[in-house]
Short mmCIF file of C-alpha atoms in Angstrom, two decimals:
data_model
loop_
_atom_site.label_atom_id
_atom_site.label_comp_id
_atom_site.label_asym_id
_atom_site.label_seq_id
_atom_site.Cartn_x
_atom_site.Cartn_y
_atom_site.Cartn_z
CA UNK A 1 134.91 49.33 35.15
CA UNK A 2 133.93 50.69 31.70
CA UNK A 3 133.17 54.39 31.64
CA UNK A 4 129.73 53.72 30.14
CA UNK A 5 128.61 51.86 33.28
CA UNK A 6 130.68 53.73 35.87
CA UNK A 7 128.14 55.10 38.42
CA UNK A 8 129.83 58.50 38.74
CA UNK A 9 130.11 58.96 34.98
CA UNK A 10 126.50 57.87 34.56
CA UNK A 11 125.32 60.37 37.17
CA UNK A 12 127.26 63.14 35.45
CA UNK A 13 125.72 62.24 32.10
CA UNK A 14 122.25 62.08 33.66
CA UNK A 15 122.64 65.57 35.10
CA UNK A 16 124.30 67.21 32.09
CA UNK A 17 122.25 65.51 29.38
CA UNK A 18 119.02 65.31 31.35
CA UNK A 19 118.38 68.20 33.71
CA UNK A 20 120.85 70.75 32.33
CA UNK A 21 120.00 70.13 28.67
CA UNK A 22 116.26 70.43 29.21
CA UNK A 23 116.74 73.63 31.21
CA UNK A 24 118.95 75.18 28.53
CA UNK A 25 116.49 74.33 25.74
CA UNK A 26 113.56 75.85 27.65
CA UNK A 27 115.25 78.93 29.06
CA UNK A 28 117.34 79.83 26.03
CA UNK A 29 114.17 80.03 23.96
CA UNK A 30 112.50 82.11 26.68
CA UNK A 31 115.44 84.54 26.94
CA UNK A 32 115.79 84.72 23.16
CA UNK A 33 112.17 85.82 22.78
CA UNK A 34 112.65 88.45 25.50
CA UNK A 35 115.98 89.83 24.26
CA UNK A 36 114.94 89.92 20.60
CA UNK A 37 111.45 91.24 21.37
CA UNK A 38 110.19 88.51 19.08
CA UNK A 39 106.84 86.78 18.85
CA UNK A 40 106.41 83.58 20.84
CA UNK A 41 106.91 80.38 18.80
CA UNK A 42 104.09 77.90 18.44
CA UNK A 43 103.55 76.53 21.95
CA UNK A 44 102.86 73.00 20.69
CA UNK A 45 106.26 72.74 19.00
CA UNK A 46 107.91 74.40 21.99
CA UNK A 47 106.67 71.43 24.03
CA UNK A 48 107.65 68.86 21.40
CA UNK A 49 111.31 69.92 21.26
CA UNK A 50 112.11 69.33 24.96
CA UNK A 51 110.20 66.06 24.77
CA UNK A 52 112.37 64.99 21.83
CA UNK A 53 115.48 65.99 23.76
CA UNK A 54 114.43 63.92 26.76
CA UNK A 55 113.59 60.88 24.65
CA UNK A 56 116.96 61.15 22.93
CA UNK A 57 118.76 61.43 26.27
CA UNK A 58 116.94 58.36 27.59
CA UNK A 59 117.95 56.44 24.47
CA UNK A 60 121.60 57.49 24.79
CA UNK A 61 121.87 56.68 28.49
CA UNK A 62 119.94 53.39 28.24
CA UNK A 63 121.92 52.30 25.20
CA UNK A 64 125.26 53.01 26.85
CA UNK A 65 124.27 51.37 30.12
CA UNK A 66 122.94 48.25 28.39
CA UNK A 67 125.76 48.23 25.82
CA UNK A 68 123.33 48.50 22.90
CA UNK A 69 125.05 50.59 20.19
CA UNK A 70 121.92 50.69 18.01
CA UNK A 71 119.87 52.24 20.82
CA UNK A 72 122.68 54.69 21.60
CA UNK A 73 122.87 55.71 17.94
CA UNK A 74 119.09 56.17 17.71
CA UNK A 75 119.11 58.28 20.87
CA UNK A 76 121.92 60.45 19.48
CA UNK A 77 120.05 60.92 16.22
CA UNK A 78 116.88 61.97 18.04
CA UNK A 79 118.84 64.32 20.29
CA UNK A 80 120.60 65.93 17.31
CA UNK A 81 117.26 66.32 15.52
CA UNK A 82 115.62 68.00 18.51
CA UNK A 83 118.56 70.34 19.10
CA UNK A 84 118.72 71.09 15.38
CA UNK A 85 115.06 72.10 15.49
CA UNK A 86 115.82 74.26 18.52
CA UNK A 87 118.64 75.97 16.59
CA UNK A 88 116.31 76.65 13.66
CA UNK A 89 113.82 78.29 16.03
CA UNK A 90 116.54 80.49 17.54
CA UNK A 91 117.61 81.61 14.08
CA UNK A 92 114.05 82.29 12.93
CA UNK A 93 113.32 84.32 16.05
CA UNK A 94 115.90 86.85 14.90
CA UNK A 95 114.23 87.37 11.52
CA UNK A 96 111.93 90.35 11.60
CA UNK A 97 112.31 90.78 15.36
CA UNK A 98 112.63 94.24 16.85
CA UNK A 99 115.89 93.34 18.53
CA UNK A 100 117.35 95.03 21.59
CA UNK A 101 120.52 95.88 23.43
CA UNK A 102 121.13 92.28 24.39
CA UNK A 103 120.23 90.69 21.07
CA UNK A 104 123.87 89.54 20.54
CA UNK A 105 123.51 87.24 23.58
CA UNK A 106 121.22 85.02 21.50
CA UNK A 107 124.28 84.22 19.39
CA UNK A 108 125.67 82.31 22.37
CA UNK A 109 122.55 80.14 22.47
CA UNK A 110 122.80 79.42 18.75
CA UNK A 111 126.49 78.58 19.05
CA UNK A 112 125.72 76.31 22.00
CA UNK A 113 123.13 74.36 20.00
CA UNK A 114 125.65 73.90 17.19
CA UNK A 115 128.24 72.76 19.75
CA UNK A 116 125.92 70.10 21.18
CA UNK A 117 125.24 68.81 17.66
CA UNK A 118 128.98 68.45 17.06
CA UNK A 119 129.48 66.94 20.53
CA UNK A 120 126.73 64.38 19.96
CA UNK A 121 128.35 63.27 16.71
CA UNK A 122 131.76 63.01 18.40
CA UNK A 123 130.19 60.92 21.15
CA UNK A 124 128.18 58.74 18.79
CA UNK A 125 131.14 57.61 16.71
CA UNK A 126 132.97 55.69 19.47
CA UNK A 127 129.77 54.70 21.31
CA UNK A 128 128.38 52.91 18.25
CA UNK A 129 131.69 51.46 17.11
CA UNK A 130 131.85 53.58 13.95
CA UNK A 131 135.24 54.91 15.01
CA UNK A 132 138.06 52.44 15.45
CA UNK A 133 139.34 51.71 18.98
CA UNK A 134 142.50 53.65 18.18
CA UNK A 135 140.42 56.85 17.91
CA UNK A 136 138.45 56.48 21.15
CA UNK A 137 141.10 58.19 23.27
CA UNK A 138 141.01 61.25 20.99
CA UNK A 139 137.29 61.56 20.26
CA UNK A 140 136.18 61.20 23.85
CA UNK A 141 138.07 64.26 25.19
CA UNK A 142 136.87 66.27 22.17
CA UNK A 143 133.29 65.14 22.88
CA UNK A 144 133.50 66.17 26.56
CA UNK A 145 135.18 69.46 25.66
CA UNK A 146 132.59 70.55 23.09
CA UNK A 147 129.60 69.34 25.09
CA UNK A 148 130.59 70.77 28.46
CA UNK A 149 132.21 74.06 27.42
CA UNK A 150 130.09 74.56 24.30
CA UNK A 151 126.59 73.44 25.23
CA UNK A 152 126.81 74.26 28.95
CA UNK A 153 129.48 76.98 29.06
CA UNK A 154 128.44 79.27 26.20
CA UNK A 155 124.84 79.86 27.41
CA UNK A 156 126.13 80.57 30.92
CA UNK A 157 128.72 83.01 29.60
CA UNK A 158 126.22 84.76 27.35
CA UNK A 159 123.52 85.01 30.00
CA UNK A 160 125.99 86.58 32.44
CA UNK A 161 126.04 89.69 30.27
CA UNK A 162 122.36 90.11 31.13
CA UNK A 163 122.14 88.79 34.69
CA UNK A 164 125.43 89.92 36.23
CA UNK A 165 124.58 93.66 36.38
CA UNK A 166 121.18 92.73 37.80
CA UNK A 167 122.77 90.53 40.47
CA UNK A 168 125.12 93.37 41.43
CA UNK A 169 122.30 95.90 41.42
CA UNK A 170 124.08 98.24 38.99
CA UNK A 171 123.15 99.83 35.68
CA UNK A 172 124.24 97.90 32.62
CA UNK A 173 127.18 99.66 30.90
CA UNK A 174 126.65 100.91 27.37
CA UNK A 175 129.53 98.79 26.08
CA UNK A 176 127.92 95.51 27.21
CA UNK A 177 126.33 94.84 23.82
CA UNK A 178 129.60 95.43 21.98
CA UNK A 179 131.54 93.23 24.36
CA UNK A 180 128.98 90.45 24.12
CA UNK A 181 129.45 90.43 20.36
CA UNK A 182 133.26 90.53 20.53
CA UNK A 183 133.70 87.85 23.19
CA UNK A 184 131.72 85.20 21.31
CA UNK A 185 134.12 85.15 18.36
CA UNK A 186 137.40 84.34 20.14
CA UNK A 187 135.71 82.12 22.72
CA UNK A 188 133.86 80.06 20.11
CA UNK A 189 136.93 79.99 17.89
CA UNK A 190 139.09 78.77 20.74
CA UNK A 191 136.54 76.10 21.61
CA UNK A 192 136.43 74.77 18.05
CA UNK A 193 140.21 74.90 17.69
CA UNK A 194 140.77 73.01 20.93
CA UNK A 195 138.14 70.39 20.03
CA UNK A 196 139.59 69.89 16.55
CA UNK A 197 143.10 69.56 18.02
CA UNK A 198 141.91 66.97 20.53
CA UNK A 199 140.04 64.97 17.89
CA UNK A 200 143.21 65.00 15.79
CA UNK A 201 145.21 63.53 18.66
CA UNK A 202 146.83 66.75 19.89
CA UNK A 203 146.80 66.98 23.65
CA UNK A 204 146.08 70.00 25.89
CA UNK A 205 149.24 72.01 25.25
CA UNK A 206 148.75 72.01 21.48
CA UNK A 207 145.02 72.71 21.76
CA UNK A 208 145.62 75.64 24.09
CA UNK A 209 148.39 77.05 21.96
CA UNK A 210 146.24 76.97 18.82
CA UNK A 211 143.27 78.60 20.55
CA UNK A 212 145.54 81.14 22.22
CA UNK A 213 146.70 82.25 18.77
CA UNK A 214 143.12 82.85 17.67
CA UNK A 215 142.44 84.86 20.82
CA UNK A 216 145.35 87.15 19.96
CA UNK A 217 144.36 87.78 16.38
CA UNK A 218 143.91 91.36 15.24
CA UNK A 219 140.75 93.45 15.64
CA UNK A 220 139.94 92.00 19.08
CA UNK A 221 139.39 94.14 22.13
CA UNK A 222 141.67 93.61 25.11
CA UNK A 223 138.80 92.36 27.26
CA UNK A 224 137.63 89.95 24.58
CA UNK A 225 141.13 88.55 24.27
CA UNK A 226 141.46 88.21 28.04
CA UNK A 227 138.12 86.41 28.36
CA UNK A 228 139.00 84.09 25.50
CA UNK A 229 142.31 83.16 27.10
CA UNK A 230 140.61 82.60 30.47
CA UNK A 231 138.00 80.39 28.80
CA UNK A 232 140.70 78.39 27.06
CA UNK A 233 142.71 78.07 30.25
CA UNK A 234 139.62 76.79 32.02
CA UNK A 235 139.09 74.35 29.20
CA UNK A 236 142.37 72.67 30.09
CA UNK A 237 140.74 71.38 33.26
CA UNK A 238 137.96 69.83 31.21
CA UNK A 239 140.47 68.34 28.79
CA UNK A 240 142.47 66.85 31.63
CA UNK A 241 139.28 65.45 33.17
CA UNK A 242 138.27 63.91 29.83
CA UNK A 243 141.74 62.48 29.40
CA UNK A 244 141.54 60.92 32.86
CA UNK A 245 138.10 59.49 32.10
CA UNK A 246 139.34 57.99 28.86
CA UNK A 247 141.93 56.05 30.83
CA UNK A 248 139.33 54.47 33.13
#
């Protein structure tokens, strides 16, 4: 059964692209305003962006299910446009804002929006036939990797800096802001390196080795390096899952 019409794959896409994506768009803007102490964006456009995301998701899912590349491509374009607008808002919120201890966490939301844009392009190429069949097995794992670990993983990781002390009922350490800033670099760098390696046809071992080298570059704190390596190690599971899906 083709992956595009496989019920389990379709349910996963419906959850990740539908429910999870809408939630991330809405809540990342809300948290960004709170952490930056910024003014609220125009409410009308804040409603338009999630609507554009949902319409794009419907187009992608319907196009893949019905095997209509044109509809899939249009849905991807609308999704990229809506997420691009969301990224612009997140960047503008930081201009002239008062800022705060957790302002660096917003960087995770911006990086996540950029990751989804890249992931959508990587998914659109094989889905619309713009990439030759010989590239499908490489682009698909890269697409899953960037979308799942970038769009879903980075906001979760960033938000944990804010919510984890609250969940434990402890005072937030002074070094939290510094760590939040340091962890994003190696984690995002490892994500991009692994995705680029996968898209180039290099399988998990090569992708992990390349990202591992970035994580051990100079001027990184020990904790940042450890978190980057853990994130990259966890990414292997996603890569293996994507590789298995590409064989179905």
